[in-house]
Amino acid sequence: MDMTQTNLQMIKEKMTFVPLDQLNKLCIVGPVKLPIKQGNFEATFNWYCWTKVSTQWTKEQVVDHLNTMNLAFGQQSSVLVYGDFEKTEDALVRMHSICHTGDIFGSQRCDCGYQLHESMKMIVDHGAGAIFYVADHEGRGIGLFSKSMAYLLQQEGLDTVEANHALGFEDDIRSYEEPLKVLEQLRKKPVTLITNNPKKLAALEQHGLSTHGHVPLWGGETDTNHRYLETKREKSGHIR
Ligand SMILES: [Zn+2]
């Protein structure tokens, strides 16, 4: 480690451990100030990032291991927090699954990019909230490489669910255990979930998310993602 004691102390103060299972705990780092600008939209969020580490490790050991953990070869999740998230009575929360094609490329085959940016605006307008950007959720958990094959099948006429099944995957294999543990750390009061999927709300409530219900988020529908959204409504329980 090549760092002054003062800097090490500052970083340690920004690290929080959260128990996960017998072998691992979560190490959350933050808040880090993140000024964001997207078109006309500008706001400063507090960014937190987390990864799994051994239950044995101290904060100093986490810092010591950074250059051998190969963190660039896996994904890490984030949460962008806005306003007085801990104490405000009503806060909006979005659990956003990573979508490389939609969020980064701006692909119109899904509405993820639209939903990500729109939920950030909703949270700022509301005054307080958090967007969880959940790693390892690409293509409902099948990964980017498999997603390219699923898209090829979709070009041949299969819908999202059929394509994932054809490749040997369940429809939806996403886990919310880690983001929910992080949420518990950041806020104890109930939240309002931004989602069009009542099943997702129910699933998260079963995992211990305490809610005031949900608010929907539509509007990103285009000619190219129309079929994808129809499938979400017909097969995955999403409401209009
Ligand atoms: Zn997407």
Coordinates of C-alpha atoms and ligand atoms in Angstrom, one line a residue:
M1 CA 0.0 0.0 0.0
D2 CA 1.4 3.4 -1.0
M3 CA -0.8 5.8 0.8
T4 CA -0.5 8.3 3.7
Q5 CA -2.1 7.3 7.0
T6 CA -4.5 10.3 6.6
N7 CA -5.7 9.2 3.2
L8 CA -6.1 5.6 4.4
Q9 CA -8.1 6.8 7.4
M10 CA -10.4 8.9 5.1
I11 CA -11.1 5.9 2.9
K12 CA -11.7 3.6 5.8
E13 CA -14.3 6.0 7.1
K14 CA -16.2 5.7 3.8
M15 CA -16.2 1.9 4.0
T16 CA -19.1 -0.1 5.5
F17 CA -19.3 -3.8 6.0
V18 CA -22.7 -5.6 5.8
P19 CA -23.0 -9.3 6.7
L20 CA -24.0 -11.5 3.7
D21 CA -23.3 -15.2 4.4
Q22 CA -20.8 -17.4 6.1
L23 CA -18.0 -16.7 3.6
N24 CA -18.7 -13.2 2.4
K25 CA -19.7 -9.8 3.5
L26 CA -20.5 -6.8 1.4
C27 CA -18.1 -3.9 1.5
I28 CA -19.9 -0.6 0.6
V29 CA -17.8 2.5 -0.3
G30 CA -19.4 5.9 -0.3
P31 CA -20.8 8.4 -0.5
V32 CA -18.8 9.8 -3.5
K33 CA -20.2 13.0 -4.9
L34 CA -21.2 12.5 -8.6
P35 CA -22.3 15.5 -10.6
I36 CA -24.4 14.2 -13.5
K37 CA -25.4 15.9 -16.7
Q38 CA -27.6 14.2 -19.4
G39 CA -29.0 16.7 -21.9
N40 CA -30.8 19.4 -20.0
F41 CA -30.9 17.3 -16.8
E42 CA -28.3 18.1 -14.2
A43 CA -28.1 16.9 -10.6
T44 CA -25.5 15.8 -8.0
F45 CA -26.0 12.3 -6.7
N46 CA -24.2 10.4 -3.9
W47 CA -22.7 7.3 -5.4
Y48 CA -22.0 4.1 -3.5
C49 CA -20.4 1.0 -4.9
W50 CA -20.1 -2.4 -3.3
T51 CA -18.4 -5.7 -3.8
K52 CA -18.2 -9.0 -1.9
V53 CA -15.2 -9.6 0.3
S54 CA -14.2 -12.3 2.8
T55 CA -15.8 -12.1 6.2
Q56 CA -12.3 -12.3 7.6
W57 CA -11.0 -9.1 6.1
T58 CA -10.5 -5.8 7.8
K59 CA -11.0 -2.5 5.9
E60 CA -7.2 -2.2 5.6
Q61 CA -7.0 -5.7 4.1
V62 CA -9.6 -4.8 1.5
V63 CA -7.5 -1.8 0.4
D64 CA -4.4 -4.0 0.4
H65 CA -6.1 -6.6 -1.8
L66 CA -7.5 -4.2 -4.4
N67 CA -4.7 -4.8 -7.0
T68 CA -5.1 -8.6 -6.8
M69 CA -8.9 -8.9 -6.7
N70 CA -9.3 -8.6 -10.5
L71 CA -12.3 -6.3 -10.1
A72 CA -12.1 -5.3 -13.7
F73 CA -12.9 -8.8 -14.7
G74 CA -16.3 -8.9 -13.0
Q75 CA -19.1 -6.5 -12.4
Q76 CA -19.8 -4.4 -9.4
S77 CA -23.2 -2.9 -8.4
S78 CA -23.8 0.8 -7.6
V79 CA -26.5 2.9 -5.9
L80 CA -27.0 6.6 -6.8
V81 CA -28.7 8.3 -3.8
Y82 CA -30.4 11.7 -3.9
G83 CA -31.6 14.0 -1.2
D84 CA -32.1 13.1 2.5
F85 CA -32.7 9.4 1.6
E86 CA -32.3 8.1 5.1
K87 CA -34.8 10.4 7.0
T88 CA -37.4 11.6 4.5
E89 CA -40.9 10.1 4.9
D90 CA -41.3 9.0 1.3
A91 CA -38.5 8.1 -1.0
L92 CA -38.5 6.6 -4.5
V93 CA -36.4 3.5 -5.2
R94 CA -35.6 2.0 -8.6
M95 CA -33.9 -1.4 -8.9
H96 CA -32.3 -1.1 -12.3
S97 CA -30.8 -4.2 -13.9
I98 CA -27.6 -3.5 -15.8
C99 CA -28.3 -3.3 -19.6
H100 CA -25.2 -2.7 -21.6
T101 CA -27.0 -2.4 -24.9
G102 CA -29.8 -0.1 -23.6
D103 CA -28.1 2.0 -21.0
I104 CA -24.7 2.5 -22.8
F105 CA -25.4 2.0 -26.5
G106 CA -28.9 3.6 -26.3
S107 CA -30.3 0.5 -28.0
Q108 CA -34.0 0.8 -28.8
R109 CA -34.6 -3.0 -28.6
C110 CA -35.6 -2.4 -25.0
D111 CA -36.7 0.6 -22.8
C112 CA -33.9 0.3 -20.2
G113 CA -32.0 3.5 -21.2
Y114 CA -35.2 5.5 -21.1
Q115 CA -36.2 4.0 -17.7
L116 CA -32.8 4.6 -16.2
H117 CA -32.7 8.3 -17.1
E118 CA -36.4 8.9 -16.5
S119 CA -36.2 7.4 -13.0
M120 CA -33.3 9.6 -12.2
K121 CA -35.4 12.6 -13.1
M122 CA -38.4 11.3 -11.1
I123 CA -36.2 11.0 -8.0
V124 CA -34.8 14.5 -8.3
D125 CA -38.3 15.9 -8.9
H126 CA -39.6 14.0 -5.9
G127 CA -36.7 15.2 -3.7
A128 CA -35.2 12.0 -2.4
G129 CA -34.6 8.5 -3.6
A130 CA -32.1 5.9 -4.9
I131 CA -31.4 4.1 -8.1
F132 CA -29.8 0.7 -7.6
Y133 CA -27.7 -0.2 -10.7
V134 CA -27.5 -3.9 -10.3
A135 CA -24.6 -5.9 -11.7
D136 CA -24.9 -9.4 -13.1
H137 CA -28.4 -8.8 -14.3
E138 CA -27.7 -8.4 -18.0
G139 CA -30.5 -9.8 -20.1
R140 CA -32.5 -10.9 -17.0
G141 CA -29.4 -12.6 -15.8
I142 CA -28.2 -14.5 -18.9
G143 CA -25.2 -12.2 -19.5
L144 CA -24.2 -10.0 -22.5
F145 CA -22.7 -12.8 -24.7
S146 CA -25.9 -14.9 -24.4
K147 CA -28.0 -11.8 -24.9
S148 CA -26.4 -11.4 -28.4
M149 CA -27.6 -14.9 -29.2
A150 CA -31.0 -14.2 -27.7
Y151 CA -31.3 -11.1 -29.9
L152 CA -30.5 -13.3 -33.0
L153 CA -33.3 -15.6 -32.0
Q154 CA -35.6 -12.6 -31.5
Q155 CA -34.7 -11.4 -35.0
E156 CA -36.1 -14.8 -36.2
G157 CA -39.4 -14.1 -34.4
L158 CA -39.0 -15.5 -30.9
D159 CA -40.0 -13.2 -28.0
T160 CA -37.7 -12.4 -25.1
V161 CA -39.0 -15.2 -22.9
E162 CA -39.0 -17.8 -25.7
A163 CA -35.5 -16.8 -26.7
N164 CA -34.1 -17.2 -23.2
H165 CA -35.8 -20.6 -22.8
A166 CA -34.4 -21.7 -26.2
L167 CA -30.9 -21.0 -24.9
G168 CA -31.6 -23.1 -21.7
F169 CA -32.3 -20.3 -19.3
E170 CA -35.2 -19.7 -17.0
D171 CA -37.2 -16.6 -17.8
D172 CA -35.8 -14.5 -15.0
I173 CA -32.8 -15.5 -12.8
R174 CA -32.1 -12.2 -11.2
S175 CA -31.3 -12.0 -7.4
Y176 CA -32.0 -8.9 -5.4
E177 CA -30.4 -10.1 -2.1
E178 CA -27.4 -7.7 -2.3
P179 CA -29.1 -4.5 -3.2
L180 CA -31.7 -5.1 -0.5
K181 CA -29.0 -5.5 2.1
V182 CA -27.5 -2.2 0.9
L183 CA -30.9 -0.5 0.9
E184 CA -31.4 -1.7 4.6
Q185 CA -28.1 -0.1 5.4
L186 CA -29.1 3.3 3.8
R187 CA -32.7 3.5 5.0
K188 CA -35.0 1.7 7.5
K189 CA -38.3 3.4 6.5
P190 CA -40.6 2.1 3.7
V191 CA -39.9 3.2 0.1
T192 CA -42.0 3.6 -3.0
L193 CA -40.7 1.4 -5.8
I194 CA -40.5 2.7 -9.4
T195 CA -41.6 -0.2 -11.5
N196 CA -44.2 -1.4 -13.9
N197 CA -44.0 -4.9 -12.6
P198 CA -46.3 -5.7 -9.6
K199 CA -44.6 -9.1 -9.4
K200 CA -41.3 -7.4 -8.8
L201 CA -42.8 -5.4 -6.1
A202 CA -44.3 -8.6 -4.5
A203 CA -40.9 -10.4 -4.9
L204 CA -39.0 -7.6 -3.2
E205 CA -41.6 -7.4 -0.4
Q206 CA -41.0 -11.1 0.2
H207 CA -37.3 -10.4 0.5
G208 CA -38.0 -7.9 3.2
L209 CA -38.4 -4.6 1.3
S210 CA -40.8 -2.5 3.2
T211 CA -42.9 -0.4 0.8
H212 CA -45.5 2.2 0.3
G213 CA -46.4 0.5 -3.0
H214 CA -45.1 1.4 -6.5
V215 CA -45.3 4.1 -9.1
P216 CA -45.3 3.1 -12.8
L217 CA -42.8 4.3 -15.5
W218 CA -44.0 4.1 -19.1
G219 CA -43.4 6.3 -22.1
G220 CA -40.3 4.9 -23.7
E221 CA -42.2 2.9 -26.2
T222 CA -41.0 3.1 -29.8
D223 CA -41.6 1.0 -32.9
T224 CA -38.5 -1.0 -32.3
N225 CA -39.2 -2.0 -28.6
H226 CA -42.9 -2.3 -29.0
R227 CA -42.8 -6.1 -29.2
Y228 CA -40.4 -6.4 -26.2
L229 CA -42.8 -4.3 -24.1
E230 CA -45.8 -6.4 -25.3
T231 CA -44.0 -9.5 -24.1
K232 CA -43.3 -7.8 -20.7
R233 CA -47.0 -7.1 -20.4
E234 CA -48.3 -10.4 -21.6
K235 CA -45.8 -12.9 -20.1
S236 CA -44.0 -11.2 -17.3
G237 CA -47.0 -9.6 -15.5
H238 CA -46.2 -5.9 -16.3
I239 CA -49.0 -3.5 -16.2
R240 CA -49.6 -0.6 -18.5
Ligands
ZN1 ZN -32.4 -3.4 -21.8

